[in-house]
Amino acid sequence: MNIISERRFDSKNPNLTELGEDHLYHLGLSTGSTDFKSVFGDVKFVCTAGSASRIRKLAQHLAEQSGANTDLRNLAEKGGRFVLFKVGPVLCADHGMGTPSLSILLHELFKLIHYAGCKDVTFFRLGTSGGIGVKPGTIVVTSESLNTELKPIYELRILGKLVSRPTAADPELANELVRVANESNICNAILGKTVCANDFYEEQARLDGAFCSITEEDKFAYLKLAHEKGVRNFEMECTCFTALCRLAGVRAAVVCVTLVNRLISDQVRVSPEDYANFQELPGKVIIEFLKKHNSL
Amino acid sequence: MNIISERRFDSKNPNLTELGEDHLYHLGLSTGSTDFKSVFGDVKFVCTAGSASRIRKLAQHLAEQSGANTDLRNLAEKGGRFVLFKVGPVLCADHGMGTPSLSILLHELFKLIHYAGCKDVTFFRLGTSGGIGVKPGTIVVTSESLNTELKPIYELRILGKLVSRPTAADPELANELVRVANESNICNAILGKTVCANDFYEEQARLDGAFCSITEEDKFAYLKLAHEKGVRNFEMECTCFTALCRLAGVRAAVVCVTLVNRLISDQVRVSPEDYANFQELPGKVIIEFLKKHNSL
């Protein structure tokens, strides 16, 4: 069963046709010097993660598994901001931490696949997160992305005015990812709502930042309210990721491993071995998914 | 004249005294395994920038100028997120793009200098930016940090509720930096208001993102309104930077070079040579400032 339905990416921005050359500034790639159709035309999957070293490792695993050259070149090197690797039909890029950094990457990747004429593209975010009531090392596949008000919206300001965008995820894709993870015995995987915060400390109700204006009671009331509403983890990108992918007409899923159970601790204190293993779990799930879709 | 007034950093968070070991997760440094007082106790200046390669270059220049070892070690390597170099009394770190990523770095650096018992610390952000009505290659030292509503506040949500923090900068420090840049003939430097956006494209009224919901008239009306109010550049961190430094009781300045005049173009199209030179200008200003304060 191929669950990737036919959908072609069309940029929603008519200005792009009048641009002449488009310089994707942060990727360091330009339509004037790179033939996007021949270099990127076959892309079907885009894997993103916060950390450059983690996504580089995933790209290397993908290359090993598919018998491709593992001496990967960072195609975004000239931009000096992101890494970008291509392994067959899979692009891998880091997005840094937080929605502003992610939004830059997404705008430029959407333009990239637009110029390349890619069809049926699926975007994944592979992340680390703080779990709410789940054991560290659990994979949470996001069923719904919420902001810290626990609303399923991504807010930005255009011309200084607030714009709210819905963050609806792709339930079929999310369900399949949970199934793939559990059936392949990679780890325990669940479906859950995910909260996107704009900070690691104060916005996530941690008590151990440089500043703290809340009490322990405030913190637990907030986390428990979130848990009751079905939230299983906090991270810093999901609303932007699902909202912008939706707007671009590409399928999207957020697959995060939890490194801490916030109902027990604010600090991440897993052993170095567990930490190294946990970080690789989302990538293992995606590799298994790609195998099932004959894309490796 | 020493303009750095006597102010000791005291963390505002009483919980830290009860923590026992504090693991600064994203810096990969722990109070349990590093003696912060002996390693960082002499820190007086913290230089931050968006890009890891740019801040590494600055740290190397600082090391060369002060005759220190130029084979610098990334002290935050274990964290896998940021780079952190120490050259005498100067720390250098990258903060990624956008306020969420910056806020993580600041929380952990404030805790670091708190545990190290540092006194009279000054924080600099050295950045690139889009100019409004100024020639590319101009240095704008921020007189006031505004959000995209053109208000001098940094907003975050704590327990899901909106909190507004004032972004007041340090006028004496900003004026001195403009003077240092102009008197040493490094480049043309001006004082100006800076807008902090949470995205490079839509929040900065660019027409060339993957999506665009505004007209050219909307864009110019917004940019001109900002210009009339004294705004000279757009970037993605200043409100968080000045607001959190203010809260931490440390002196702060934002020094950005402009790479484009947004009243003429959305795209950054300076030559590779100019681009390389422009990027180094904020660092040159800071090096000159440090020399004047006998800190190199």
PDB file of C-alpha atoms in Angstrom, chain A residues 9 11-16 19-26 49-54 78-82 96-101 103-104 106-108 110-111 128 147-149 154-162 165 197-205 207-214 218-219 222 236 244-245 247-248 259 267-269 275 279, chain B residues 9 11-16 19-26 50-54 78-82 96-104 106-108 110-111 128 147-149 154-162 165 197-205 207-214 218-219 222 236 244-245 247-248 259 267-269 275 279:
ATOM      1  CA  PHE A   9       3.867  21.004  -4.768  1.00  0.00           C
ATOM      2  CA  SER A  11       4.270  27.408  -4.512  1.00  0.00           C
ATOM      3  CA  LYS A  12       1.517  29.745  -3.467  1.00  0.00           C
ATOM      4  CA  ASN A  13       3.597  32.790  -4.272  1.00  0.00           C
ATOM      5  CA  PRO A  14       3.053  34.221  -7.789  1.00  0.00           C
ATOM      6  CA  ASN A  15       5.954  36.663  -7.302  1.00  0.00           C
ATOM      7  CA  LEU A  16       8.453  33.846  -7.791  1.00  0.00           C
ATOM      8  CA  LEU A  19      12.028  36.948  -9.908  1.00  0.00           C
ATOM      9  CA  GLY A  20      14.413  35.877 -12.632  1.00  0.00           C
ATOM     10  CA  GLU A  21      17.189  34.374 -10.511  1.00  0.00           C
ATOM     11  CA  ASP A  22      16.176  33.282  -6.996  1.00  0.00           C
ATOM     12  CA  HIS A  23      18.975  33.127  -4.477  1.00  0.00           C
ATOM     13  CA  LEU A  24      18.011  30.825  -1.581  1.00  0.00           C
ATOM     14  CA  TYR A  25      20.171  32.861   0.754  1.00  0.00           C
ATOM     15  CA  HIS A  26      20.452  30.563   3.804  1.00  0.00           C
ATOM     16  CA  ALA A  49      16.166  17.657  12.587  1.00  0.00           C
ATOM     17  CA  GLY A  50      17.379  20.336  14.967  1.00  0.00           C
ATOM     18  CA  SER A  51      20.989  19.258  15.138  1.00  0.00           C
ATOM     19  CA  ALA A  52      23.410  19.258  12.206  1.00  0.00           C
ATOM     20  CA  SER A  53      25.439  16.327  13.537  1.00  0.00           C
ATOM     21  CA  ARG A  54      22.312  14.202  14.071  1.00  0.00           C
ATOM     22  CA  LYS A  78      27.938  28.225   0.859  1.00  0.00           C
ATOM     23  CA  GLY A  79      25.029  29.519   2.939  1.00  0.00           C
ATOM     24  CA  GLY A  80      26.945  28.953   6.175  1.00  0.00           C
ATOM     25  CA  ARG A  81      23.725  28.282   8.139  1.00  0.00           C
ATOM     26  CA  PHE A  82      22.336  24.806   7.433  1.00  0.00           C
ATOM     27  CA  GLY A  96      18.293  24.634  14.215  1.00  0.00           C
ATOM     28  CA  MET A  97      16.182  25.271  17.320  1.00  0.00           C
ATOM     29  CA  GLY A  98      12.836  27.068  17.335  1.00  0.00           C
ATOM     30  CA  THR A  99      10.224  28.049  14.765  1.00  0.00           C
ATOM     31  CA  PRO A 100      11.980  31.137  13.335  1.00  0.00           C
ATOM     32  CA  SER A 101      15.011  29.100  12.269  1.00  0.00           C
ATOM     33  CA  SER A 103      10.577  28.678   9.025  1.00  0.00           C
ATOM     34  CA  ILE A 104      13.620  29.918   7.085  1.00  0.00           C
ATOM     35  CA  LEU A 106      11.048  25.460   5.132  1.00  0.00           C
ATOM     36  CA  HIS A 107      10.572  28.547   2.940  1.00  0.00           C
ATOM     37  CA  GLU A 108      13.792  27.771   1.105  1.00  0.00           C
ATOM     38  CA  PHE A 110       9.625  24.630  -0.480  1.00  0.00           C
ATOM     39  CA  LYS A 111      11.062  26.950  -3.085  1.00  0.00           C
ATOM     40  CA  THR A 128      14.205  15.276  20.712  1.00  0.00           C
ATOM     41  CA  ASN A 147       1.037  26.183  20.866  1.00  0.00           C
ATOM     42  CA  THR A 148       1.737  26.853  24.572  1.00  0.00           C
ATOM     43  CA  GLU A 149      -1.873  28.081  24.992  1.00  0.00           C
ATOM     44  CA  TYR A 154       0.859  28.551  14.455  1.00  0.00           C
ATOM     45  CA  GLU A 155       0.934  32.291  14.945  1.00  0.00           C
ATOM     46  CA  LEU A 156       3.080  34.775  13.119  1.00  0.00           C
ATOM     47  CA  ARG A 157       2.836  38.500  12.472  1.00  0.00           C
ATOM     48  CA  ILE A 158       2.626  39.774   8.931  1.00  0.00           C
ATOM     49  CA  LEU A 159       2.867  43.574   8.567  1.00  0.00           C
ATOM     50  CA  GLY A 160       2.782  43.524  12.369  1.00  0.00           C
ATOM     51  CA  LYS A 161      -0.670  41.891  12.422  1.00  0.00           C
ATOM     52  CA  LEU A 162      -1.327  38.502  13.984  1.00  0.00           C
ATOM     53  CA  ARG A 165      -2.533  29.147  10.741  1.00  0.00           C
ATOM     54  CA  ALA A 197       7.262  26.269  22.890  1.00  0.00           C
ATOM     55  CA  ASN A 198       9.357  29.283  21.912  1.00  0.00           C
ATOM     56  CA  ASP A 199      11.902  28.647  24.651  1.00  0.00           C
ATOM     57  CA  PHE A 200      13.311  25.634  26.471  1.00  0.00           C
ATOM     58  CA  TYR A 201      13.010  27.053  30.003  1.00  0.00           C
ATOM     59  CA  GLU A 202      10.273  29.543  30.867  1.00  0.00           C
ATOM     60  CA  GLU A 203       7.838  28.684  28.035  1.00  0.00           C
ATOM     61  CA  GLN A 204       8.064  24.981  28.974  1.00  0.00           C
ATOM     62  CA  ALA A 205       7.386  25.714  32.663  1.00  0.00           C
ATOM     63  CA  LEU A 207      11.953  25.836  37.162  1.00  0.00           C
ATOM     64  CA  ASP A 208      15.697  25.633  36.422  1.00  0.00           C
ATOM     65  CA  GLY A 209      16.307  28.445  33.925  1.00  0.00           C
ATOM     66  CA  ALA A 210      18.286  31.600  34.691  1.00  0.00           C
ATOM     67  CA  PHE A 211      14.923  33.169  35.521  1.00  0.00           C
ATOM     68  CA  CYS A 212      11.826  31.608  36.973  1.00  0.00           C
ATOM     69  CA  SER A 213       8.611  33.456  37.797  1.00  0.00           C
ATOM     70  CA  ILE A 214       6.403  30.458  38.604  1.00  0.00           C
ATOM     71  CA  ASP A 218       1.985  26.360  38.771  1.00  0.00           C
ATOM     72  CA  LYS A 219       4.278  24.115  36.777  1.00  0.00           C
ATOM     73  CA  TYR A 222       0.081  23.403  33.644  1.00  0.00           C
ATOM     74  CA  MET A 236      10.058  23.820  19.838  1.00  0.00           C
ATOM     75  CA  LEU A 244       3.697  25.466   6.798  1.00  0.00           C
ATOM     76  CA  CYS A 245       3.780  21.955   5.302  1.00  0.00           C
ATOM     77  CA  LEU A 247       0.095  25.413   3.418  1.00  0.00           C
ATOM     78  CA  ALA A 248       2.650  24.067   0.946  1.00  0.00           C
ATOM     79  CA  LEU A 259      14.641  12.447  26.833  1.00  0.00           C
ATOM     80  CA  GLN A 267      16.750  18.278  33.756  1.00  0.00           C
ATOM     81  CA  VAL A 268      17.791  15.798  31.083  1.00  0.00           C
ATOM     82  CA  ARG A 269      19.818  13.230  32.994  1.00  0.00           C
ATOM     83  CA  TYR A 275      21.300   9.563  25.222  1.00  0.00           C
ATOM     84  CA  GLN A 279      18.746  10.291  19.697  1.00  0.00           C
TER      85      GLN A 279
ATOM     86  CA  PHE B   9      25.270  39.193  37.967  1.00  0.00           C
ATOM     87  CA  SER B  11      20.503  34.971  38.898  1.00  0.00           C
ATOM     88  CA  LYS B  12      16.919  35.860  39.681  1.00  0.00           C
ATOM     89  CA  ASN B  13      16.013  32.215  40.176  1.00  0.00           C
ATOM     90  CA  PRO B  14      16.160  31.000  43.789  1.00  0.00           C
ATOM     91  CA  ASN B  15      15.571  27.392  42.658  1.00  0.00           C
ATOM     92  CA  LEU B  16      19.146  27.151  41.419  1.00  0.00           C
ATOM     93  CA  LEU B  19      19.507  22.084  42.398  1.00  0.00           C
ATOM     94  CA  GLY B  20      22.657  20.352  43.527  1.00  0.00           C
ATOM     95  CA  GLU B  21      24.250  19.653  40.165  1.00  0.00           C
ATOM     96  CA  ASP B  22      23.069  21.830  37.281  1.00  0.00           C
ATOM     97  CA  HIS B  23      23.501  20.359  33.826  1.00  0.00           C
ATOM     98  CA  LEU B  24      23.516  23.129  31.209  1.00  0.00           C
ATOM     99  CA  TYR B  25      22.059  20.756  28.667  1.00  0.00           C
ATOM    100  CA  HIS B  26      22.612  22.610  25.380  1.00  0.00           C
ATOM    101  CA  GLY B  50      24.043  33.680  14.701  1.00  0.00           C
ATOM    102  CA  SER B  51      26.581  31.657  12.764  1.00  0.00           C
ATOM    103  CA  ALA B  52      29.042  29.202  14.304  1.00  0.00           C
ATOM    104  CA  SER B  53      31.686  29.772  11.634  1.00  0.00           C
ATOM    105  CA  ARG B  54      31.511  33.565  12.050  1.00  0.00           C
ATOM    106  CA  LYS B  78      29.351  17.784  24.244  1.00  0.00           C
ATOM    107  CA  GLY B  79      26.039  19.624  23.954  1.00  0.00           C
ATOM    108  CA  GLY B  80      26.041  19.238  20.156  1.00  0.00           C
ATOM    109  CA  ARG B  81      24.122  22.497  19.683  1.00  0.00           C
ATOM    110  CA  PHE B  82      26.356  25.547  20.140  1.00  0.00           C
ATOM    111  CA  GLY B  96      21.573  30.171  15.885  1.00  0.00           C
ATOM    112  CA  MET B  97      18.720  32.032  14.215  1.00  0.00           C
ATOM    113  CA  GLY B  98      15.697  33.474  16.010  1.00  0.00           C
ATOM    114  CA  THR B  99      14.750  34.267  19.594  1.00  0.00           C
ATOM    115  CA  PRO B 100      13.904  30.705  20.771  1.00  0.00           C
ATOM    116  CA  SER B 101      17.401  29.453  19.977  1.00  0.00           C
ATOM    117  CA  LEU B 102      18.958  32.624  21.422  1.00  0.00           C
ATOM    118  CA  SER B 103      16.910  32.370  24.627  1.00  0.00           C
ATOM    119  CA  ILE B 104      18.317  28.887  25.294  1.00  0.00           C
ATOM    120  CA  LEU B 106      21.238  33.159  27.131  1.00  0.00           C
ATOM    121  CA  HIS B 107      19.597  31.153  29.936  1.00  0.00           C
ATOM    122  CA  GLU B 108      22.569  28.792  29.985  1.00  0.00           C
ATOM    123  CA  PHE B 110      23.553  33.542  32.484  1.00  0.00           C
ATOM    124  CA  LYS B 111      23.638  30.438  34.675  1.00  0.00           C
ATOM    125  CA  THR B 128      23.836  40.460   9.916  1.00  0.00           C
ATOM    126  CA  ASN B 147       8.987  43.691  17.755  1.00  0.00           C
ATOM    127  CA  THR B 148       7.235  43.531  14.364  1.00  0.00           C
ATOM    128  CA  GLU B 149       4.342  45.587  15.791  1.00  0.00           C
ATOM    129  CA  TYR B 154       9.872  40.960  23.985  1.00  0.00           C
ATOM    130  CA  GLU B 155       6.865  38.698  24.327  1.00  0.00           C
ATOM    131  CA  LEU B 156       6.832  35.140  25.568  1.00  0.00           C
ATOM    132  CA  ARG B 157       4.165  32.887  27.029  1.00  0.00           C
ATOM    133  CA  ILE B 158       4.620  31.494  30.519  1.00  0.00           C
ATOM    134  CA  LEU B 159       2.031  28.878  31.530  1.00  0.00           C
ATOM    135  CA  GLY B 160       0.379  29.808  28.234  1.00  0.00           C
ATOM    136  CA  LYS B 161      -0.110  33.436  29.301  1.00  0.00           C
ATOM    137  CA  LEU B 162       1.455  36.361  27.482  1.00  0.00           C
ATOM    138  CA  ARG B 165       9.319  42.354  28.829  1.00  0.00           C
ATOM    139  CA  ALA B 197      11.147  39.346  13.345  1.00  0.00           C
ATOM    140  CA  ASN B 198      10.330  35.705  13.964  1.00  0.00           C
ATOM    141  CA  ASP B 199      10.900  34.770  10.336  1.00  0.00           C
ATOM    142  CA  PHE B 200      13.089  35.961   7.465  1.00  0.00           C
ATOM    143  CA  TYR B 201      10.365  36.076   4.826  1.00  0.00           C
ATOM    144  CA  GLU B 202       6.752  36.790   5.771  1.00  0.00           C
ATOM    145  CA  GLU B 203       7.404  38.547   9.109  1.00  0.00           C
ATOM    146  CA  GLN B 204       9.912  40.853   7.401  1.00  0.00           C
ATOM    147  CA  ALA B 205       7.443  41.711   4.622  1.00  0.00           C
ATOM    148  CA  LEU B 207       7.699  39.178  -1.277  1.00  0.00           C
ATOM    149  CA  ASP B 208      10.016  36.314  -2.275  1.00  0.00           C
ATOM    150  CA  GLY B 209       9.268  33.564   0.261  1.00  0.00           C
ATOM    151  CA  ALA B 210       7.534  30.291  -0.575  1.00  0.00           C
ATOM    152  CA  PHE B 211       4.327  32.027   0.487  1.00  0.00           C
ATOM    153  CA  CYS B 212       3.350  35.660   0.191  1.00  0.00           C
ATOM    154  CA  SER B 213       0.010  37.122   1.253  1.00  0.00           C
ATOM    155  CA  ILE B 214       0.832  40.822   0.837  1.00  0.00           C
ATOM    156  CA  ASP B 218       1.666  46.730   1.688  1.00  0.00           C
ATOM    157  CA  LYS B 219       5.348  45.950   1.983  1.00  0.00           C
ATOM    158  CA  TYR B 222       5.146  48.893   6.359  1.00  0.00           C
ATOM    159  CA  MET B 236      15.688  38.093  14.303  1.00  0.00           C
ATOM    160  CA  LEU B 244      16.879  39.069  28.816  1.00  0.00           C
ATOM    161  CA  CYS B 245      20.213  40.854  29.338  1.00  0.00           C
ATOM    162  CA  LEU B 247      16.579  41.107  33.312  1.00  0.00           C
ATOM    163  CA  ALA B 248      19.916  39.466  34.097  1.00  0.00           C
ATOM    164  CA  LEU B 259      23.567  43.204   3.748  1.00  0.00           C
ATOM    165  CA  GLN B 267      17.244  39.499  -1.947  1.00  0.00           C
ATOM    166  CA  VAL B 268      20.779  39.662  -0.585  1.00  0.00           C
ATOM    167  CA  ARG B 269      22.923  40.141  -3.706  1.00  0.00           C
ATOM    168  CA  TYR B 275      29.752  39.601   1.695  1.00  0.00           C
ATOM    169  CA  GLN B 279      30.281  39.885   7.792  1.00  0.00           C
TER     170      GLN B 279
END
